[in-house]
CSV table of C-alpha atoms in Angstrom, one decimal:
chain,number,residue,atom,x,y,z
M,64,MET,CA,213.9,50.1,-91.3
M,65,ASN,CA,212.4,50.4,-94.8
M,66,ARG,CA,211.7,46.7,-94.9
M,67,LEU,CA,210.0,46.9,-91.5
M,68,PHE,CA,207.8,49.7,-92.7
M,69,LEU,CA,207.0,47.8,-95.9
M,70,LEU,CA,206.2,44.7,-93.9
M,71,PHE,CA,203.8,46.7,-91.7
M,72,CYS,CA,202.1,48.2,-94.8
M,73,LEU,CA,201.6,44.8,-96.4
M,74,THR,CA,200.2,43.3,-93.2
M,75,PHE,CA,197.8,46.2,-92.8
M,76,VAL,CA,196.6,46.0,-96.5
M,77,SER,CA,196.1,42.2,-96.4
M,78,ALA,CA,194.2,42.5,-93.1
M,79,TYR,CA,191.8,45.1,-94.5
M,80,GLU,CA,188.5,43.6,-95.6
M,81,VAL,CA,187.6,44.5,-99.1
M,82,HIS,CA,184.1,46.0,-99.8
M,83,ALA,CA,182.8,47.0,-103.2
M,84,GLN,CA,179.6,49.0,-103.1
M,85,THR,CA,177.7,50.3,-106.1
M,86,THR,CA,174.5,52.3,-106.5
M,87,PHE,CA,172.1,51.6,-109.4
M,88,VAL,CA,169.1,53.2,-110.9
M,89,LEU,CA,166.7,50.6,-112.3
M,90,GLU,CA,164.4,51.8,-115.1
M,91,PRO,CA,161.0,49.9,-115.4
M,92,SER,CA,162.1,47.8,-118.3
M,93,GLN,CA,165.7,47.1,-117.2
M,94,SER,CA,166.9,43.9,-115.6
M,95,MET,CA,170.5,44.0,-114.5
M,96,ILE,CA,173.0,41.3,-113.8
M,97,MET,CA,175.1,42.3,-110.8
M,98,THR,CA,177.5,39.4,-110.6
M,99,GLY,CA,178.0,35.8,-111.9
M,100,LYS,CA,178.8,36.2,-115.6
M,101,GLY,CA,182.4,37.4,-115.2
M,102,PRO,CA,184.7,40.4,-115.7
M,103,GLY,CA,183.3,42.9,-118.2
M,104,GLN,CA,179.8,41.5,-118.0
M,105,ASP,CA,178.9,42.1,-114.4
M,106,ALA,CA,177.5,45.4,-113.2
M,107,THR,CA,179.4,45.2,-109.9
M,108,ILE,CA,182.8,43.8,-108.9
M,109,ASN,CA,182.4,41.0,-106.4
M,110,PRO,CA,185.7,40.9,-104.5
M,111,TYR,CA,184.8,37.3,-103.4
M,112,GLN,CA,184.2,36.0,-106.9
M,113,GLY,CA,184.8,32.3,-107.1
M,114,GLN,CA,183.7,31.7,-103.5
M,115,ASP,CA,180.5,31.8,-101.4
M,116,CYS,CA,179.7,35.2,-100.0
M,117,PHE,CA,176.9,37.5,-98.9
M,118,ALA,CA,175.3,40.1,-101.2
M,119,ILE,CA,173.9,43.0,-99.3
M,120,VAL,CA,171.2,44.6,-101.3
M,121,GLU,CA,169.5,47.8,-100.1
M,122,ASN,CA,166.5,49.6,-101.5
M,123,ILE,CA,167.5,53.3,-101.5
M,124,GLY,CA,164.6,54.4,-103.7
M,125,ASP,CA,160.9,54.9,-103.4
M,126,ARG,CA,159.7,51.7,-105.1
M,127,GLN,CA,160.1,48.0,-104.3
M,128,PHE,CA,162.2,45.8,-106.7
M,129,THR,CA,163.1,42.1,-106.9
M,130,VAL,CA,166.4,40.3,-106.5
M,131,ARG,CA,166.7,37.2,-108.5
M,132,ILE,CA,169.3,34.4,-107.9
M,133,GLN,CA,170.0,32.1,-110.8
M,134,GLN,CA,172.3,29.1,-111.5
M,135,ASP,CA,172.7,27.4,-114.9
M,136,GLY,CA,169.7,29.4,-116.3
M,137,LYS,CA,167.4,28.2,-113.5
M,138,ILE,CA,165.8,30.6,-111.0
M,139,ILE,CA,166.9,29.6,-107.5
M,140,ASN,CA,165.2,32.4,-105.5
M,141,GLU,CA,163.3,35.7,-106.0
M,142,ILE,CA,163.3,38.2,-103.1
M,143,THR,CA,161.3,41.4,-103.0
M,144,ILE,CA,163.1,44.4,-101.4
M,145,LEU,CA,160.7,47.0,-100.1
M,146,LYS,CA,161.4,50.7,-99.9
M,147,GLY,CA,164.1,51.4,-97.2
M,148,GLU,CA,164.8,47.7,-96.7
M,149,SER,CA,168.1,46.0,-96.8
M,150,LYS,CA,168.6,42.2,-97.2
M,151,LYS,CA,171.7,40.0,-96.7
M,152,ILE,CA,171.5,37.2,-99.3
M,153,LYS,CA,173.8,34.2,-99.3
M,154,LEU,CA,175.3,34.0,-102.8
M,155,LEU,CA,177.0,30.7,-103.7
M,156,LYS,CA,180.1,30.8,-106.0
M,157,GLU,CA,178.2,29.5,-109.1
M,158,GLN,CA,175.2,31.7,-108.7
M,159,GLU,CA,174.2,34.9,-110.6
M,160,LEU,CA,172.6,37.9,-108.9
M,161,TYR,CA,170.1,40.0,-110.8
M,162,LEU,CA,168.1,43.1,-109.9
M,163,ASP,CA,164.7,43.2,-111.5
M,164,PRO,CA,163.0,46.6,-111.5
M,165,ASN,CA,159.5,47.7,-110.5
M,166,PRO,CA,157.4,47.9,-113.7
M,167,LYS,CA,155.5,50.9,-112.3
M,168,GLY,CA,158.6,53.2,-112.1
M,169,THR,CA,162.2,53.8,-111.4
M,170,ALA,CA,163.9,52.0,-108.4
M,171,LYS,CA,167.3,52.6,-106.8
M,172,ALA,CA,169.5,50.0,-105.2
M,173,SER,CA,172.8,49.7,-103.5
M,174,VAL,CA,174.8,46.4,-103.7
M,175,ASP,CA,177.7,45.4,-101.5
M,176,TYR,CA,179.4,42.1,-100.8
M,177,GLU,CA,180.7,40.6,-97.6
M,178,LYS,CA,182.9,37.6,-96.9
M,179,ILE,CA,181.3,34.6,-95.1
M,180,LYS,CA,183.2,34.2,-91.9
């Protein structure tokens, strides 16, 4: 009976999709790396590190900010996130995700990750 219960629990836990969401306040002079440099250096924990995934970035503040995707020191893409806007960005396993603030004031962002199905 105990083994059956344990098996059920393990099945449920392995089927549960992991999400790591974090909220950030970006000061005007502060650029933040969200993911891509590795444990201890990233501002968020990407549960899909080492594989392609989606980064869901939401502007929860009053000012726009920019999301920057880099790989090997080269900028791949820059995306502006307007007030109240959310964007789903494909993030390849070798890419780094940065949040660049608005130079005119404090911005707020929420970052989440989703598995590519």
